[in-house]
mmCIF file of C-alpha atoms in Angstrom:
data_model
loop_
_atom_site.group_PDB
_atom_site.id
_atom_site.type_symbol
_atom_site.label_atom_id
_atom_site.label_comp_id
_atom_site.label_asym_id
_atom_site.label_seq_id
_atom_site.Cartn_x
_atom_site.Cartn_y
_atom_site.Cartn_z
ATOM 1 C CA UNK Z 1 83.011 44.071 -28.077
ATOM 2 C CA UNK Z 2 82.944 40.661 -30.257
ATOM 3 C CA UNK Z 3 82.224 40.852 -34.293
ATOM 4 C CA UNK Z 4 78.790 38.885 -34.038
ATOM 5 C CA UNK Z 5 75.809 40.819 -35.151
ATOM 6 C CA UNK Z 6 73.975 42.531 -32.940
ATOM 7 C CA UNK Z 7 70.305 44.805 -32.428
ATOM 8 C CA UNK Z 8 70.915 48.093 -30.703
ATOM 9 C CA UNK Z 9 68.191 50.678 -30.099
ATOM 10 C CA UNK Z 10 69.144 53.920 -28.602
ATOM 11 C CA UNK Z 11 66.694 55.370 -25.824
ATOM 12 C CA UNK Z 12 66.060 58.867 -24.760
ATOM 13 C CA UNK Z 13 65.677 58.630 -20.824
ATOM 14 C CA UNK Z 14 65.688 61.947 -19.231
ATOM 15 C CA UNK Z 15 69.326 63.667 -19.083
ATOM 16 C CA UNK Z 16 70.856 60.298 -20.691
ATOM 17 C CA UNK Z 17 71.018 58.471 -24.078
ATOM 18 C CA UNK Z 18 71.034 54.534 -23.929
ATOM 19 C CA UNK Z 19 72.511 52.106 -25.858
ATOM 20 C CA UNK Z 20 70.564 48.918 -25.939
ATOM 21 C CA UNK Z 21 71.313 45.323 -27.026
ATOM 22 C CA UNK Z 22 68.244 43.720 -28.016
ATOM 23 C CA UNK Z 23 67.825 39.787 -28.179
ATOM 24 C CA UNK Z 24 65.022 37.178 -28.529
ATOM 25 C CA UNK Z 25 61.351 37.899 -27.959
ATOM 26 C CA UNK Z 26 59.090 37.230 -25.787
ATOM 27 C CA UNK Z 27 58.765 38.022 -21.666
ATOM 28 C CA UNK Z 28 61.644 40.972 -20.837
ATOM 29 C CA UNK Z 29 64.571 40.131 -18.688
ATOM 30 C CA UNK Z 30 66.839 43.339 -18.303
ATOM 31 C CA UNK Z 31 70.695 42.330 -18.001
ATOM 32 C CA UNK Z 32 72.993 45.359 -16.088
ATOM 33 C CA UNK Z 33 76.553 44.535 -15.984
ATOM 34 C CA UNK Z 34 79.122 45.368 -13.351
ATOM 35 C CA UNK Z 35 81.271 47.925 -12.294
ATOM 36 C CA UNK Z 36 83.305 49.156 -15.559
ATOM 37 C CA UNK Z 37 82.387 46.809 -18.328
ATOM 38 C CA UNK Z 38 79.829 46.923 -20.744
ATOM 39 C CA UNK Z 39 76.529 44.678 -21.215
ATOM 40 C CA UNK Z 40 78.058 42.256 -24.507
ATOM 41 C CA UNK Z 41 81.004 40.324 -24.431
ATOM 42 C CA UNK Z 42 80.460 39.196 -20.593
ATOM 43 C CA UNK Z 43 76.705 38.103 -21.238
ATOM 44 C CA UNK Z 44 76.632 36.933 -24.987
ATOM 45 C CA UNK Z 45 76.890 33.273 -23.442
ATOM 46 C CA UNK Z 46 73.884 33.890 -20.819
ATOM 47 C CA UNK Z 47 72.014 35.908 -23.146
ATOM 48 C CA UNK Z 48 71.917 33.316 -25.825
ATOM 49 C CA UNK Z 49 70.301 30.264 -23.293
ATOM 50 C CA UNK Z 50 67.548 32.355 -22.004
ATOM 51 C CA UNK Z 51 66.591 33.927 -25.173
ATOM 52 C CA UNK Z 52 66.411 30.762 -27.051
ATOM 53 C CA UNK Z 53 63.734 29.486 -24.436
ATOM 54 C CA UNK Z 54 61.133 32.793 -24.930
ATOM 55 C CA UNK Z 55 62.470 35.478 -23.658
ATOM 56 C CA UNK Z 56 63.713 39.256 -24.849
ATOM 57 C CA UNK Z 57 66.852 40.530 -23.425
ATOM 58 C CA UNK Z 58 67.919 43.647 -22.949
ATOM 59 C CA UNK Z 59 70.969 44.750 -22.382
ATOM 60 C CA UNK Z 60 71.298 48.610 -21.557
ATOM 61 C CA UNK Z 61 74.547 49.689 -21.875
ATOM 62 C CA UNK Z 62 76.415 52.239 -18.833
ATOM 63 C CA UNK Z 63 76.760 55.838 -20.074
ATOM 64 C CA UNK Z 64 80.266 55.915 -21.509
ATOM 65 C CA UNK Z 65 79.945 52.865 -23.062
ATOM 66 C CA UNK Z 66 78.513 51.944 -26.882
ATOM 67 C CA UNK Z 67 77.330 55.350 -27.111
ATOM 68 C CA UNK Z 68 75.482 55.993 -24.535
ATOM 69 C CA UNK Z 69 75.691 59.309 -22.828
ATOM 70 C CA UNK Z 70 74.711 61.353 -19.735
ATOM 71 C CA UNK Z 71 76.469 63.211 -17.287
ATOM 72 C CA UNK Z 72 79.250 61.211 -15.707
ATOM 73 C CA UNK Z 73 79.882 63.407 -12.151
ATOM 74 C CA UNK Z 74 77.442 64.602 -9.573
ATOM 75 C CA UNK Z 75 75.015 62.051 -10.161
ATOM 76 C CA UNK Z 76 73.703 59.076 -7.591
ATOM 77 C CA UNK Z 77 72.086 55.443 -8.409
ATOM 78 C CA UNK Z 78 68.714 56.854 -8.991
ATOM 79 C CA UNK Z 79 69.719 58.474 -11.992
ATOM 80 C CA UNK Z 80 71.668 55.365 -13.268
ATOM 81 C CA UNK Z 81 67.882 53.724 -12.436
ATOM 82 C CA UNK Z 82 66.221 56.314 -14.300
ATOM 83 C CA UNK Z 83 68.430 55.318 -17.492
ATOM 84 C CA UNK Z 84 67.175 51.664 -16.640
ATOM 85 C CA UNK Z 85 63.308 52.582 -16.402
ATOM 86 C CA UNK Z 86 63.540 54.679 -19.357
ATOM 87 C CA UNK Z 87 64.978 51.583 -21.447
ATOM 88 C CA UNK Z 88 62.135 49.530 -19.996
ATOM 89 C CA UNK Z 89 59.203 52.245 -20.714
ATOM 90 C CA UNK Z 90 60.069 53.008 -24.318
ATOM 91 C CA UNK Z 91 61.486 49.768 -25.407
ATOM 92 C CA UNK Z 92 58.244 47.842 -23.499
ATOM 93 C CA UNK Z 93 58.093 44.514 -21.699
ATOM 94 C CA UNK Z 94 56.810 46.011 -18.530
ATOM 95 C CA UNK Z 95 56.549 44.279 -16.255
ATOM 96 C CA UNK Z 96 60.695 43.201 -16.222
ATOM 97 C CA UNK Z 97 62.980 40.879 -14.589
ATOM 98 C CA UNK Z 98 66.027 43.254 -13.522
ATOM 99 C CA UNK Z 99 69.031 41.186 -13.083
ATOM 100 C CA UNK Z 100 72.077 42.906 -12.229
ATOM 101 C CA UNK Z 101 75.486 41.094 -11.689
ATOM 102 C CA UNK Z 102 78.086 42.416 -9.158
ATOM 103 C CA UNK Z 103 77.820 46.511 -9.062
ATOM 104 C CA UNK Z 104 74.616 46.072 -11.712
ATOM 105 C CA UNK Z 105 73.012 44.874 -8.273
ATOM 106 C CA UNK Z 106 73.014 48.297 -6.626
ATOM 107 C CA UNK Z 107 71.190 49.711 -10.044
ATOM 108 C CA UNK Z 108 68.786 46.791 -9.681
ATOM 109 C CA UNK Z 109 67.561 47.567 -6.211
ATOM 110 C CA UNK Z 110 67.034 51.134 -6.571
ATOM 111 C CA UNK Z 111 64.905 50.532 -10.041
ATOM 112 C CA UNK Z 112 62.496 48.170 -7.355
ATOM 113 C CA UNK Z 113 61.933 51.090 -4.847
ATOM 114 C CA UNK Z 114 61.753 53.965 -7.110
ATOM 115 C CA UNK Z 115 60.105 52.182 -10.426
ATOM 116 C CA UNK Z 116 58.292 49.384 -8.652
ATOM 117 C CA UNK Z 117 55.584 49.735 -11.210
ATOM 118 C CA UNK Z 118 57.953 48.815 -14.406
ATOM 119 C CA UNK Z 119 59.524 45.160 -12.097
ATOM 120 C CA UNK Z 120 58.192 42.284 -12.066
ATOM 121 C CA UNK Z 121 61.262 40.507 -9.985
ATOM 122 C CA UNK Z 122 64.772 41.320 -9.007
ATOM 123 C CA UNK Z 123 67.938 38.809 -9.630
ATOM 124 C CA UNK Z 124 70.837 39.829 -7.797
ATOM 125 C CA UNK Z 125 73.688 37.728 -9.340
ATOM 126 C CA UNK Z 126 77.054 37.687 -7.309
ATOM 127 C CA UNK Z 127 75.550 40.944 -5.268
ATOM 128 C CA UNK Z 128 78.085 42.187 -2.877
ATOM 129 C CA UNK Z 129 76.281 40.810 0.991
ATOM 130 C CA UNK Z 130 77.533 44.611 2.188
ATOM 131 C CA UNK Z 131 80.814 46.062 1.722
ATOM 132 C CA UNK Z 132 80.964 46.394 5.285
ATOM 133 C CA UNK Z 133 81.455 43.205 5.260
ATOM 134 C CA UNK Z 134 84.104 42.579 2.433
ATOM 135 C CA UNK Z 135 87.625 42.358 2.802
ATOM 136 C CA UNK Z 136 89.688 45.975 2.118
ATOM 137 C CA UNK Z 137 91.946 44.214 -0.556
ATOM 138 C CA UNK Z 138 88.701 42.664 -2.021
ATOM 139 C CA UNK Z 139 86.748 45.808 -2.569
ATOM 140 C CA UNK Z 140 89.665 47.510 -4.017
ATOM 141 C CA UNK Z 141 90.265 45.083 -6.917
ATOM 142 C CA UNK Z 142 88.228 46.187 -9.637
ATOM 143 C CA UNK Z 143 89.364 49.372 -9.207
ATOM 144 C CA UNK Z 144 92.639 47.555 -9.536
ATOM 145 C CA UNK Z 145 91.723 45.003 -12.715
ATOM 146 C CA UNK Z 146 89.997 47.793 -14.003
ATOM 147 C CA UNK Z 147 92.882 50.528 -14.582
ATOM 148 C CA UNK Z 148 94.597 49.957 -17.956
ATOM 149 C CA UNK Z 149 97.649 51.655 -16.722
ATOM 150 C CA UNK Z 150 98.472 49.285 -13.848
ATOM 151 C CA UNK Z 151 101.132 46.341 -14.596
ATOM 152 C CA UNK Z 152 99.189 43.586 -16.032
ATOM 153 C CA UNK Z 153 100.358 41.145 -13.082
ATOM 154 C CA UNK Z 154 98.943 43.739 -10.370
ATOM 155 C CA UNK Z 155 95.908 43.633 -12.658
ATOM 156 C CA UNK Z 156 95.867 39.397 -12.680
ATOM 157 C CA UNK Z 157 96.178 39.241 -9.187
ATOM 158 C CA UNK Z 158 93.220 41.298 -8.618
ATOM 159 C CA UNK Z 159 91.153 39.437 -10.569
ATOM 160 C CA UNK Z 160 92.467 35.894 -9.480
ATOM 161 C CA UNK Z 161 91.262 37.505 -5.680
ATOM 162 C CA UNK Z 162 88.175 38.735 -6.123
ATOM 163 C CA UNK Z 163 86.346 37.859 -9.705
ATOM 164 C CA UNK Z 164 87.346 33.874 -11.097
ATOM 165 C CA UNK Z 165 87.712 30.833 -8.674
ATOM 166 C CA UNK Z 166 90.775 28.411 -8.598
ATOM 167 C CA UNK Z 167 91.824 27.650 -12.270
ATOM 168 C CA UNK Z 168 89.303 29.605 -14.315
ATOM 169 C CA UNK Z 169 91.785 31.891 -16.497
ATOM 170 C CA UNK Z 170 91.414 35.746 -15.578
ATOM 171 C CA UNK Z 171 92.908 37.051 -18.718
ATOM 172 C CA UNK Z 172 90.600 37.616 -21.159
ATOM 173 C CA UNK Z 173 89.100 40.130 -18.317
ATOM 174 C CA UNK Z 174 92.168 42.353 -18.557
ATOM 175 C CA UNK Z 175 90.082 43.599 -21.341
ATOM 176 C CA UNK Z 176 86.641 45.077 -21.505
ATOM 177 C CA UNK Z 177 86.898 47.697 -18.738
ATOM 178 C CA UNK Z 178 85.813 51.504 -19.177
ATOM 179 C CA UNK Z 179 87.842 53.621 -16.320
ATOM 180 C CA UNK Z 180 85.832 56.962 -17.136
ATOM 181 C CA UNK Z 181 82.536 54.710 -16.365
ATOM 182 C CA UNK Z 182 83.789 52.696 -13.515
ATOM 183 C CA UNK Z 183 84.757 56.316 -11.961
ATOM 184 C CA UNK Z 184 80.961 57.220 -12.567
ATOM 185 C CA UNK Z 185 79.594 53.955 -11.437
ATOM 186 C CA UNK Z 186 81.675 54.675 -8.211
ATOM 187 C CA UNK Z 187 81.003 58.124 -7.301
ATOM 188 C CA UNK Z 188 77.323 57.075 -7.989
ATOM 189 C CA UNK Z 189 77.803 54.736 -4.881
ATOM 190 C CA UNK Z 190 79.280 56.681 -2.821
ATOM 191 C CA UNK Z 191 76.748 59.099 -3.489
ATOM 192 C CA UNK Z 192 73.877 57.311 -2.943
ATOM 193 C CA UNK Z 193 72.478 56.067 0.999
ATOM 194 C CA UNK Z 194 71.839 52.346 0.107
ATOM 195 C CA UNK Z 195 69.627 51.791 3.310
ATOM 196 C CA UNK Z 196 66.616 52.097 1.632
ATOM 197 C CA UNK Z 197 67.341 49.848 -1.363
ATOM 198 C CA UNK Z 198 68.761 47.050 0.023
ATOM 199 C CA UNK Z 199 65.642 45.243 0.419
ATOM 200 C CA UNK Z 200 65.091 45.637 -3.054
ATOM 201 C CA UNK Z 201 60.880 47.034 -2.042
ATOM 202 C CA UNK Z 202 58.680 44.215 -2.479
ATOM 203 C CA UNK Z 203 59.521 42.470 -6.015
ATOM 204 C CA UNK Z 204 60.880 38.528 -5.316
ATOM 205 C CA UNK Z 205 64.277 38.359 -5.666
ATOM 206 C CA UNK Z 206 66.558 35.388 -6.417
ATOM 207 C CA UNK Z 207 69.635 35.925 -4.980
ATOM 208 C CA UNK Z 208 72.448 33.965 -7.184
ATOM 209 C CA UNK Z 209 75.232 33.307 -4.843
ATOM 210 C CA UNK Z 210 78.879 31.885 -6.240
ATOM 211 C CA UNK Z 211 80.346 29.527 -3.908
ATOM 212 C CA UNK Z 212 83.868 31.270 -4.208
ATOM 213 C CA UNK Z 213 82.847 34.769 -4.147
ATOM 214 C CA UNK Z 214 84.498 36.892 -1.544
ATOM 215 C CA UNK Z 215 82.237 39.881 -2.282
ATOM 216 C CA UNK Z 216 79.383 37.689 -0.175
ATOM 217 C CA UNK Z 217 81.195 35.162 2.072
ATOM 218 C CA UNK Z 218 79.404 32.321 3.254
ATOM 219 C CA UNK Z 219 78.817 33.761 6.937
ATOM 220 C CA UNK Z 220 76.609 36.152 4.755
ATOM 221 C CA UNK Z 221 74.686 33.438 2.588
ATOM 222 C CA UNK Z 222 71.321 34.143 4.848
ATOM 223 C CA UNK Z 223 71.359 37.763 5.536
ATOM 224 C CA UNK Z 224 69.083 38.648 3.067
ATOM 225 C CA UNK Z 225 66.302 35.674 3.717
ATOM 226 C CA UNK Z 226 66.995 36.729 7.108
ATOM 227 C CA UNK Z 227 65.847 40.060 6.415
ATOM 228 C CA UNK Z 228 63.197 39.561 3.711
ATOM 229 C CA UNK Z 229 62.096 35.995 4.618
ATOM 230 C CA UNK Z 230 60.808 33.711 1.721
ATOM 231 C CA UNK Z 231 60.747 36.437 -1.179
ATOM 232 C CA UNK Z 232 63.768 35.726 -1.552
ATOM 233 C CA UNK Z 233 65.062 32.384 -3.759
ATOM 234 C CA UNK Z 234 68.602 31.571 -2.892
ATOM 235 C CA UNK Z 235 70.905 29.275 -5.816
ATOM 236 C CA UNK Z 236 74.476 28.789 -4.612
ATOM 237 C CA UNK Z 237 76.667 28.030 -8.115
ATOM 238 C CA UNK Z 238 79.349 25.807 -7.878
ATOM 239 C CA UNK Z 239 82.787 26.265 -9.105
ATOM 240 C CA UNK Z 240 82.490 30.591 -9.733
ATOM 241 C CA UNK Z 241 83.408 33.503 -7.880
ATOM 242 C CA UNK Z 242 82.329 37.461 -8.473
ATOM 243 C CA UNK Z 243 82.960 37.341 -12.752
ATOM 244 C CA UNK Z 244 80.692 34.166 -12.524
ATOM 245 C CA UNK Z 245 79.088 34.569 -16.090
ATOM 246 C CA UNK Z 246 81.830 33.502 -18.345
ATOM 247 C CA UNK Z 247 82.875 30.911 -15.221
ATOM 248 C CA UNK Z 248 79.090 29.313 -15.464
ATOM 249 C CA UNK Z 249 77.354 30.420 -18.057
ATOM 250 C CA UNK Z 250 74.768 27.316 -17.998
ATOM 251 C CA UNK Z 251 74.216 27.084 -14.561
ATOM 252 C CA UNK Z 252 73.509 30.593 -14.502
ATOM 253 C CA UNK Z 253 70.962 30.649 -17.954
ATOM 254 C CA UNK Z 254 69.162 27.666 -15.810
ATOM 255 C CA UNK Z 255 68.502 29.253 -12.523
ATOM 256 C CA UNK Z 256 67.729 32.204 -14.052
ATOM 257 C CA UNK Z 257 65.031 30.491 -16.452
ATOM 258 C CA UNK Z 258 64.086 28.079 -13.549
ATOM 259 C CA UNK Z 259 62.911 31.000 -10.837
ATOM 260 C CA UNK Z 260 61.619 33.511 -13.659
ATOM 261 C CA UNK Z 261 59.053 30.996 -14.907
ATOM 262 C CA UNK Z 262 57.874 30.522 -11.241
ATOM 263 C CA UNK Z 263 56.996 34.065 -11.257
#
């Protein structure tokens, strides 16, 4: 977590305590990280562009991280959306923008179906297309990049593969990763039937895409306007793959601000 000052306000939402990051006022625009790392560090950059142009961010933090707490086994993504709906009812802003990047996508989708009443659109930012669809060795790497105890070149090499395009420098994510909530994140997964989520219910969605992330690969691009149809805003950012927030932080702020004032 950096030294720079931050607002935190702790939420009571049914069997979990959340940690939130508080920033800016003004419309709400929820920000859920992905699998393993916490809301600050990775956002800070984003965070600061789109609250300096009237908006509040919040940033809940994953149980296990920053305080936050709830059970960490036998749970599914609904209760991972419940912490996010709690955040949203006691904190206010309703109705929210949910974005969430990479695994924060999943959490996203099931807060539209079962909270539909608390979103007021859905950004799915470097949202796996299905991992159906992904490469073995691709959806194994943050499970890779994310265990401390691994050599640190095994580690580099999964994160130059799957999370930071051709000569963005991986290192500073060998830190920031939480294995005892990247284990929760994934049994929530596994847990959970995605089939009714995917299409997000019936909140607009803009669908941030980055050019080299092999999490969605091109062939993929469409699938969900295909599905969907024109709720769904596709931006393609140049130049990023899967970590795409520290790779692009601008472009990112801007098509975020750009497709949330349209709303």
């Amino acid at each position: 977590m950096a030294n720079r000052p931050r607002r935190l306000e702790t939420v009571s939402a049914d069997a979990a305590k959340i940690v939130t990051c508080v920033d800016g006022e003004g419309q709400t625009l929820i920000m859920l990280p992905s699998y393993g790392r916490d809301g600050f560090n990775d956002f800070d950059d984003v965070t600061d562009r789109v609250a300096a142009t009237g908006w509040r961010v919040l940033r809940p933090q994953p149980r296990g991280i920053a305080g936050s707490a709830g059970p960490m086994q036998g749970i599914d993504l609904k209760d991972l959306a419940a912490d996010v709906a709690g955040v949203i009812r006691q904190l206010g802003g309703a109705p929210a923008v949910v974005l969430g990047h990479a695994f924060g996508n999943f959490v996203a989708r099931v807060v539209a179906v079962e909270h539909p009443e608390l979103v007021r659109g859905i950004i799915l930012a470097a949202a796996t297309s299905s991992p159906a669809k992904v490469a073995p060795e691709v959806n194994k790497a943050p499970f890779v990049a994310g265990d401390p105890t691994r050599p640190e070149e095994e580690r580099l090499a999964a994160l130059r593969l799957a999370f930071f395009a051709p000569g963005h420098d991986p290192r500073p994510w060998l830190d920031g990763w939480y294995p005892e909530t990247l284990a929760m994140q994934r049994g929530a997964v596994e847990a959970t039937n995605l089939n009714p989520y995917w299409d997000a219910g019936t909140a607009p969605i803009l669908d941030i895409i980055p050019r080299h992330d092999p999490f969605n690969p091109p062939a993929q691009w469409s699938a969900l306007h295909d599905k969907v149809g024109d709720r769904v805003t596709t931006v393609i950012i140049e130049d990023a793959s899967h970590a795409l927030f520290p790779e692009q932080p601008d472009r990112v702020a801007d098509a975020v601000r750009q497709w949330s004032a349209r709303l």
